[in-house]
Short mmCIF file of N, CA, C and O in Angstrom, two decimals:
data_model
loop_
_atom_site.label_atom_id
_atom_site.label_comp_id
_atom_site.label_asym_id
_atom_site.label_seq_id
_atom_site.Cartn_x
_atom_site.Cartn_y
_atom_site.Cartn_z
N MET A 1 -56.09 -7.46 -15.52
CA MET A 1 -56.35 -6.12 -16.01
C MET A 1 -55.91 -6.00 -17.47
O MET A 1 -56.60 -5.38 -18.25
N ALA A 2 -54.79 -6.60 -17.79
CA ALA A 2 -54.29 -6.52 -19.17
C ALA A 2 -55.28 -7.15 -20.14
O ALA A 2 -55.50 -6.62 -21.24
N GLU A 3 -55.90 -8.24 -19.74
CA GLU A 3 -56.89 -8.90 -20.61
C GLU A 3 -58.09 -8.00 -20.83
O GLU A 3 -58.59 -7.88 -21.96
N LEU A 4 -58.56 -7.35 -19.78
CA LEU A 4 -59.70 -6.45 -19.91
C LEU A 4 -59.37 -5.28 -20.83
O LEU A 4 -60.21 -4.86 -21.63
N LEU A 5 -58.16 -4.76 -20.72
CA LEU A 5 -57.75 -3.65 -21.58
C LEU A 5 -57.64 -4.09 -23.04
O LEU A 5 -58.08 -3.38 -23.95
N SER A 6 -57.06 -5.27 -23.27
CA SER A 6 -56.82 -5.71 -24.64
C SER A 6 -58.11 -6.05 -25.38
O SER A 6 -58.19 -5.87 -26.58
N ARG A 7 -59.12 -6.50 -24.67
CA ARG A 7 -60.36 -6.86 -25.36
C ARG A 7 -61.45 -5.80 -25.25
O ARG A 7 -62.59 -6.04 -25.62
N GLN A 8 -61.09 -4.63 -24.72
CA GLN A 8 -62.03 -3.53 -24.57
C GLN A 8 -63.31 -4.02 -23.88
O GLN A 8 -64.40 -3.93 -24.42
N ALA A 9 -63.12 -4.53 -22.69
CA ALA A 9 -64.19 -5.16 -21.93
C ALA A 9 -65.28 -4.15 -21.56
O ALA A 9 -65.00 -2.98 -21.35
N PRO A 10 -66.51 -4.64 -21.43
CA PRO A 10 -67.59 -3.75 -21.00
C PRO A 10 -67.45 -3.39 -19.52
O PRO A 10 -66.69 -4.01 -18.78
N LEU A 11 -68.21 -2.40 -19.10
CA LEU A 11 -68.14 -1.90 -17.74
C LEU A 11 -68.39 -2.99 -16.70
O LEU A 11 -67.70 -3.06 -15.68
N GLN A 12 -69.34 -3.88 -16.95
CA GLN A 12 -69.66 -4.94 -16.00
C GLN A 12 -68.44 -5.82 -15.73
O GLN A 12 -68.20 -6.23 -14.60
N SER A 13 -67.64 -6.07 -16.73
CA SER A 13 -66.42 -6.88 -16.54
C SER A 13 -65.43 -6.16 -15.64
O SER A 13 -64.78 -6.79 -14.79
N TRP A 14 -65.31 -4.84 -15.78
CA TRP A 14 -64.42 -4.06 -14.92
C TRP A 14 -64.89 -4.09 -13.47
O TRP A 14 -64.09 -4.22 -12.55
N LEU A 15 -66.20 -3.99 -13.28
CA LEU A 15 -66.74 -4.01 -11.92
C LEU A 15 -66.54 -5.37 -11.27
O LEU A 15 -66.19 -5.47 -10.09
N GLU A 16 -66.73 -6.43 -12.03
CA GLU A 16 -66.49 -7.78 -11.51
C GLU A 16 -65.01 -7.97 -11.16
O GLU A 16 -64.68 -8.59 -10.15
N TRP A 17 -64.13 -7.43 -11.98
CA TRP A 17 -62.70 -7.52 -11.70
C TRP A 17 -62.36 -6.78 -10.41
O TRP A 17 -61.61 -7.28 -9.57
N ALA A 18 -62.92 -5.57 -10.25
CA ALA A 18 -62.67 -4.79 -9.03
C ALA A 18 -63.21 -5.52 -7.79
O ALA A 18 -62.54 -5.54 -6.75
N GLU A 19 -64.39 -6.12 -7.90
CA GLU A 19 -64.94 -6.89 -6.78
C GLU A 19 -64.04 -8.07 -6.44
O GLU A 19 -63.82 -8.37 -5.26
N GLY A 20 -63.52 -8.74 -7.45
CA GLY A 20 -62.61 -9.87 -7.22
C GLY A 20 -61.35 -9.43 -6.49
O GLY A 20 -60.90 -10.11 -5.56
N CYS A 21 -60.79 -8.30 -6.90
CA CYS A 21 -59.61 -7.78 -6.21
C CYS A 21 -59.92 -7.47 -4.76
O CYS A 21 -59.16 -7.82 -3.85
N ALA A 22 -61.06 -6.81 -4.53
CA ALA A 22 -61.45 -6.45 -3.17
C ALA A 22 -61.71 -7.70 -2.33
O ALA A 22 -61.28 -7.78 -1.18
N ASP A 23 -62.40 -8.67 -2.91
CA ASP A 23 -62.69 -9.90 -2.17
C ASP A 23 -61.41 -10.63 -1.76
O ASP A 23 -61.31 -11.15 -0.66
N GLN A 24 -60.43 -10.66 -2.65
CA GLN A 24 -59.16 -11.31 -2.31
C GLN A 24 -58.48 -10.63 -1.14
O GLN A 24 -57.97 -11.29 -0.24
N CYS A 25 -58.46 -9.31 -1.15
CA CYS A 25 -57.82 -8.58 -0.05
C CYS A 25 -58.59 -8.71 1.25
O CYS A 25 -57.99 -8.87 2.31
N LEU A 26 -59.90 -8.63 1.18
CA LEU A 26 -60.71 -8.71 2.39
C LEU A 26 -60.76 -10.14 2.95
O LEU A 26 -60.91 -10.31 4.16
N ALA A 27 -60.61 -11.13 2.10
CA ALA A 27 -60.64 -12.53 2.57
C ALA A 27 -59.43 -12.86 3.43
O ALA A 27 -59.49 -13.76 4.27
N MET A 28 -58.35 -12.13 3.27
CA MET A 28 -57.14 -12.39 4.06
C MET A 28 -57.25 -11.83 5.47
O MET A 28 -56.41 -12.11 6.31
N SER A 29 -58.30 -11.05 5.74
CA SER A 29 -58.43 -10.44 7.07
C SER A 29 -59.16 -11.38 8.02
O SER A 29 -59.91 -12.26 7.59
N THR A 30 -58.93 -11.19 9.29
CA THR A 30 -59.71 -11.89 10.30
C THR A 30 -61.00 -11.12 10.48
O THR A 30 -61.11 -9.97 10.07
N ASN A 31 -61.97 -11.72 11.11
CA ASN A 31 -63.26 -11.06 11.29
C ASN A 31 -63.12 -9.73 12.03
O ASN A 31 -63.80 -8.77 11.73
N ASN A 32 -62.28 -9.68 13.04
CA ASN A 32 -62.12 -8.46 13.81
C ASN A 32 -61.38 -7.39 13.03
O ASN A 32 -61.47 -6.22 13.35
N GLY A 33 -60.63 -7.76 12.01
CA GLY A 33 -59.83 -6.80 11.28
C GLY A 33 -60.40 -6.42 9.93
O GLY A 33 -59.68 -5.93 9.08
N LEU A 34 -61.70 -6.64 9.73
CA LEU A 34 -62.29 -6.36 8.43
C LEU A 34 -62.23 -4.86 8.10
O LEU A 34 -61.91 -4.50 6.97
N GLU A 35 -62.50 -4.02 9.08
CA GLU A 35 -62.42 -2.57 8.82
C GLU A 35 -60.99 -2.16 8.47
O GLU A 35 -60.77 -1.36 7.56
N GLU A 36 -60.04 -2.70 9.20
CA GLU A 36 -58.63 -2.37 8.93
C GLU A 36 -58.21 -2.87 7.55
O GLU A 36 -57.50 -2.18 6.81
N ALA A 37 -58.67 -4.06 7.19
CA ALA A 37 -58.37 -4.59 5.85
C ALA A 37 -59.00 -3.72 4.78
O ALA A 37 -58.41 -3.49 3.72
N GLY A 38 -60.20 -3.23 5.03
CA GLY A 38 -60.86 -2.33 4.09
C GLY A 38 -60.10 -1.03 3.90
O GLY A 38 -59.92 -0.56 2.78
N ARG A 39 -59.63 -0.47 5.01
CA ARG A 39 -58.84 0.76 4.93
C ARG A 39 -57.54 0.53 4.15
O ARG A 39 -57.15 1.34 3.31
N ALA A 40 -56.89 -0.59 4.45
CA ALA A 40 -55.64 -0.90 3.76
C ALA A 40 -55.87 -1.12 2.26
O ALA A 40 -55.07 -0.67 1.43
N LEU A 41 -56.96 -1.77 1.93
CA LEU A 41 -57.29 -2.01 0.52
C LEU A 41 -57.49 -0.69 -0.21
O LEU A 41 -56.94 -0.48 -1.29
N ILE A 42 -58.27 0.20 0.36
CA ILE A 42 -58.54 1.48 -0.29
C ILE A 42 -57.25 2.29 -0.44
O ILE A 42 -57.02 2.92 -1.47
N LEU A 43 -56.42 2.25 0.58
CA LEU A 43 -55.14 2.96 0.51
C LEU A 43 -54.26 2.40 -0.59
O LEU A 43 -53.70 3.14 -1.42
N ARG A 44 -54.13 1.08 -0.66
CA ARG A 44 -53.31 0.45 -1.71
C ARG A 44 -53.89 0.70 -3.09
O ARG A 44 -53.16 0.94 -4.05
N TRP A 45 -55.21 0.58 -3.20
CA TRP A 45 -55.89 0.80 -4.47
C TRP A 45 -55.55 2.20 -4.99
O TRP A 45 -55.18 2.37 -6.15
N SER A 46 -55.70 3.19 -4.12
CA SER A 46 -55.42 4.57 -4.52
C SER A 46 -53.96 4.76 -4.91
O SER A 46 -53.64 5.45 -5.88
N PHE A 47 -53.07 4.14 -4.15
CA PHE A 47 -51.64 4.27 -4.43
C PHE A 47 -51.29 3.71 -5.81
O PHE A 47 -50.64 4.38 -6.62
N PHE A 48 -51.74 2.50 -6.10
CA PHE A 48 -51.36 1.87 -7.36
C PHE A 48 -52.03 2.52 -8.57
O PHE A 48 -51.41 2.67 -9.63
N THR A 49 -53.28 2.94 -8.43
CA THR A 49 -53.91 3.62 -9.56
C THR A 49 -53.27 4.99 -9.79
O THR A 49 -53.15 5.44 -10.93
N SER A 50 -52.80 5.64 -8.72
CA SER A 50 -52.08 6.91 -8.88
C SER A 50 -50.75 6.69 -9.61
O SER A 50 -50.35 7.52 -10.43
N LEU A 51 -50.07 5.59 -9.28
CA LEU A 51 -48.83 5.28 -9.99
C LEU A 51 -49.07 5.07 -11.48
O LEU A 51 -48.28 5.52 -12.32
N LEU A 52 -50.14 4.38 -11.81
CA LEU A 52 -50.47 4.17 -13.23
C LEU A 52 -50.73 5.50 -13.93
O LEU A 52 -50.23 5.73 -15.04
N LEU A 53 -51.50 6.36 -13.29
CA LEU A 53 -51.78 7.67 -13.89
C LEU A 53 -50.51 8.49 -14.04
O LEU A 53 -50.32 9.20 -15.04
N ARG A 54 -49.64 8.43 -13.05
CA ARG A 54 -48.38 9.16 -13.13
C ARG A 54 -47.55 8.68 -14.32
O ARG A 54 -47.02 9.48 -15.09
N ASP A 55 -47.45 7.36 -14.48
CA ASP A 55 -46.68 6.83 -15.61
C ASP A 55 -47.30 7.22 -16.95
O ASP A 55 -46.58 7.54 -17.90
N LEU A 56 -48.63 7.17 -17.03
CA LEU A 56 -49.28 7.59 -18.27
C LEU A 56 -49.01 9.07 -18.56
O LEU A 56 -48.82 9.46 -19.71
N THR A 57 -49.00 9.88 -17.51
CA THR A 57 -48.73 11.30 -17.69
C THR A 57 -47.30 11.54 -18.15
O THR A 57 -47.05 12.30 -19.10
N LEU A 58 -46.35 10.90 -17.48
CA LEU A 58 -44.94 11.11 -17.82
C LEU A 58 -44.59 10.61 -19.21
O LEU A 58 -43.73 11.18 -19.88
N LYS A 59 -45.24 9.55 -19.65
CA LYS A 59 -44.94 8.99 -20.97
C LYS A 59 -45.83 9.56 -22.06
O LYS A 59 -45.72 9.15 -23.21
N GLY A 60 -46.71 10.49 -21.68
CA GLY A 60 -47.58 11.10 -22.69
C GLY A 60 -48.55 10.11 -23.29
O GLY A 60 -48.83 10.15 -24.48
N GLY A 61 -49.07 9.23 -22.45
CA GLY A 61 -49.99 8.20 -22.94
C GLY A 61 -51.27 8.79 -23.51
O GLY A 61 -51.87 9.69 -22.94
N HIS A 62 -51.67 8.27 -24.66
CA HIS A 62 -52.87 8.76 -25.32
C HIS A 62 -54.13 8.33 -24.58
O HIS A 62 -55.18 8.92 -24.76
N SER A 63 -54.01 7.30 -23.76
CA SER A 63 -55.19 6.77 -23.06
C SER A 63 -55.35 7.37 -21.67
O SER A 63 -56.16 6.89 -20.89
N PHE A 64 -54.63 8.44 -21.37
CA PHE A 64 -54.70 9.03 -20.03
C PHE A 64 -56.13 9.42 -19.66
O PHE A 64 -56.60 9.11 -18.58
N GLY A 65 -56.82 10.11 -20.54
CA GLY A 65 -58.18 10.57 -20.24
C GLY A 65 -59.13 9.43 -19.97
O GLY A 65 -59.90 9.45 -19.01
N SER A 66 -59.06 8.40 -20.79
CA SER A 66 -59.93 7.23 -20.61
C SER A 66 -59.61 6.52 -19.31
O SER A 66 -60.51 6.13 -18.56
N PHE A 67 -58.32 6.36 -19.03
CA PHE A 67 -57.95 5.66 -17.81
C PHE A 67 -58.31 6.49 -16.58
O PHE A 67 -58.72 5.94 -15.56
N HIS A 68 -58.19 7.79 -16.68
CA HIS A 68 -58.54 8.66 -15.56
C HIS A 68 -60.03 8.51 -15.22
O HIS A 68 -60.41 8.40 -14.05
N LEU A 69 -60.88 8.51 -16.23
CA LEU A 69 -62.31 8.33 -16.00
C LEU A 69 -62.61 6.95 -15.41
O LEU A 69 -63.42 6.82 -14.49
N LEU A 70 -61.94 5.94 -15.93
CA LEU A 70 -62.12 4.59 -15.40
C LEU A 70 -61.66 4.52 -13.95
O LEU A 70 -62.32 3.92 -13.10
N ARG A 71 -60.56 5.18 -13.64
CA ARG A 71 -60.06 5.18 -12.27
C ARG A 71 -61.04 5.86 -11.33
O ARG A 71 -61.31 5.35 -10.24
N LEU A 72 -61.60 6.99 -11.72
CA LEU A 72 -62.58 7.68 -10.87
C LEU A 72 -63.77 6.78 -10.58
O LEU A 72 -64.24 6.69 -9.44
N LEU A 73 -64.27 6.11 -11.61
CA LEU A 73 -65.40 5.21 -11.43
C LEU A 73 -65.04 4.05 -10.51
O LEU A 73 -65.77 3.75 -9.56
N LEU A 74 -63.91 3.41 -10.76
CA LEU A 74 -63.53 2.24 -9.97
C LEU A 74 -63.16 2.62 -8.53
O LEU A 74 -63.43 1.85 -7.61
N ASP A 75 -62.57 3.80 -8.31
CA ASP A 75 -62.28 4.25 -6.95
C ASP A 75 -63.57 4.32 -6.13
O ASP A 75 -63.65 3.80 -5.02
N GLU A 76 -64.57 4.97 -6.69
CA GLU A 76 -65.85 5.10 -5.98
C GLU A 76 -66.51 3.74 -5.80
O GLU A 76 -67.08 3.45 -4.74
N TYR A 77 -66.43 2.90 -6.82
CA TYR A 77 -67.06 1.59 -6.73
C TYR A 77 -66.39 0.72 -5.66
O TYR A 77 -67.07 0.06 -4.88
N VAL A 78 -65.07 0.72 -5.63
CA VAL A 78 -64.36 -0.09 -4.64
C VAL A 78 -64.66 0.41 -3.23
O VAL A 78 -64.91 -0.40 -2.33
N MET A 79 -64.67 1.71 -3.03
CA MET A 79 -65.01 2.24 -1.70
C MET A 79 -66.42 1.83 -1.29
O MET A 79 -66.66 1.41 -0.17
N SER A 80 -67.35 1.95 -2.21
CA SER A 80 -68.73 1.56 -1.93
C SER A 80 -68.83 0.06 -1.64
O SER A 80 -69.54 -0.36 -0.72
N TYR A 81 -68.12 -0.74 -2.42
CA TYR A 81 -68.15 -2.19 -2.24
C TYR A 81 -67.58 -2.59 -0.88
O TYR A 81 -68.16 -3.43 -0.18
N VAL A 82 -66.47 -1.99 -0.49
CA VAL A 82 -65.86 -2.30 0.81
C VAL A 82 -66.79 -1.89 1.94
O VAL A 82 -67.00 -2.65 2.89
N GLU A 83 -67.38 -0.71 1.84
CA GLU A 83 -68.32 -0.26 2.87
C GLU A 83 -69.50 -1.22 2.98
O GLU A 83 -69.97 -1.53 4.08
N ARG A 84 -70.02 -1.67 1.84
CA ARG A 84 -71.15 -2.60 1.84
C ARG A 84 -70.77 -3.93 2.47
O ARG A 84 -71.54 -4.50 3.26
N ARG A 85 -69.58 -4.44 2.16
CA ARG A 85 -69.13 -5.70 2.76
C ARG A 85 -69.00 -5.58 4.28
O ARG A 85 -69.40 -6.47 5.02
N ILE A 86 -68.45 -4.46 4.76
CA ILE A 86 -68.30 -4.26 6.20
C ILE A 86 -69.67 -4.13 6.86
O ILE A 86 -69.92 -4.71 7.92
N ASP A 87 -70.58 -3.40 6.21
CA ASP A 87 -71.93 -3.24 6.74
C ASP A 87 -72.65 -4.59 6.80
O ASP A 87 -73.31 -4.90 7.80
N ASP A 88 -72.52 -5.39 5.77
CA ASP A 88 -73.13 -6.73 5.76
C ASP A 88 -72.58 -7.59 6.89
O ASP A 88 -73.32 -8.33 7.54
N PHE A 89 -71.29 -7.48 7.14
CA PHE A 89 -70.67 -8.24 8.21
C PHE A 89 -71.23 -7.83 9.57
O PHE A 89 -71.57 -8.67 10.39
N HIS A 90 -71.38 -6.53 9.80
CA HIS A 90 -71.92 -6.04 11.07
C HIS A 90 -73.38 -6.46 11.24
O HIS A 90 -73.80 -6.80 12.34
N ARG A 91 -74.16 -6.42 10.17
CA ARG A 91 -75.56 -6.87 10.24
C ARG A 91 -75.63 -8.34 10.59
O ARG A 91 -76.49 -8.75 11.37
N HIS A 92 -74.76 -9.12 9.99
CA HIS A 92 -74.73 -10.56 10.27
C HIS A 92 -74.39 -10.80 11.75
O HIS A 92 -74.99 -11.67 12.38
N LEU A 93 -73.44 -10.05 12.29
CA LEU A 93 -73.09 -10.19 13.70
C LEU A 93 -74.26 -9.82 14.61
O LEU A 93 -74.51 -10.49 15.62
N GLN A 94 -74.97 -8.76 14.27
CA GLN A 94 -76.10 -8.33 15.09
C GLN A 94 -77.23 -9.33 15.05
O GLN A 94 -77.89 -9.57 16.05
N SER A 95 -77.49 -9.92 13.90
CA SER A 95 -78.57 -10.89 13.79
C SER A 95 -78.22 -12.21 14.48
O SER A 95 -79.09 -12.93 14.93
N ALA A 96 -76.93 -12.49 14.58
CA ALA A 96 -76.49 -13.73 15.23
C ALA A 96 -76.58 -13.63 16.75
O ALA A 96 -76.63 -14.64 17.45
N SER A 97 -76.56 -12.39 17.29
CA SER A 97 -76.60 -12.27 18.74
C SER A 97 -77.98 -12.11 19.28
O SER A 97 -78.95 -12.01 18.77
#
């Protein structure tokens, strides 16, 4: 994340980074626990991004507005990505049976 911030990365780089984070968390789950892993990922994601926003607010960070917009976008994207991964998994199970 620090590298993306320092080089003012384009949106596509942020989305790829978010997908990588989600893939790492979901890969640790067993097949039966994919939904639970998705829920846990979204909960952790929200918790840590809220902590970042809180720190920016308390320290009077000038980048609060930009980070808030980025957080809103990435929150929705991560939720959508997790839902898509779970849906793909269920489709694969149905086609295999």
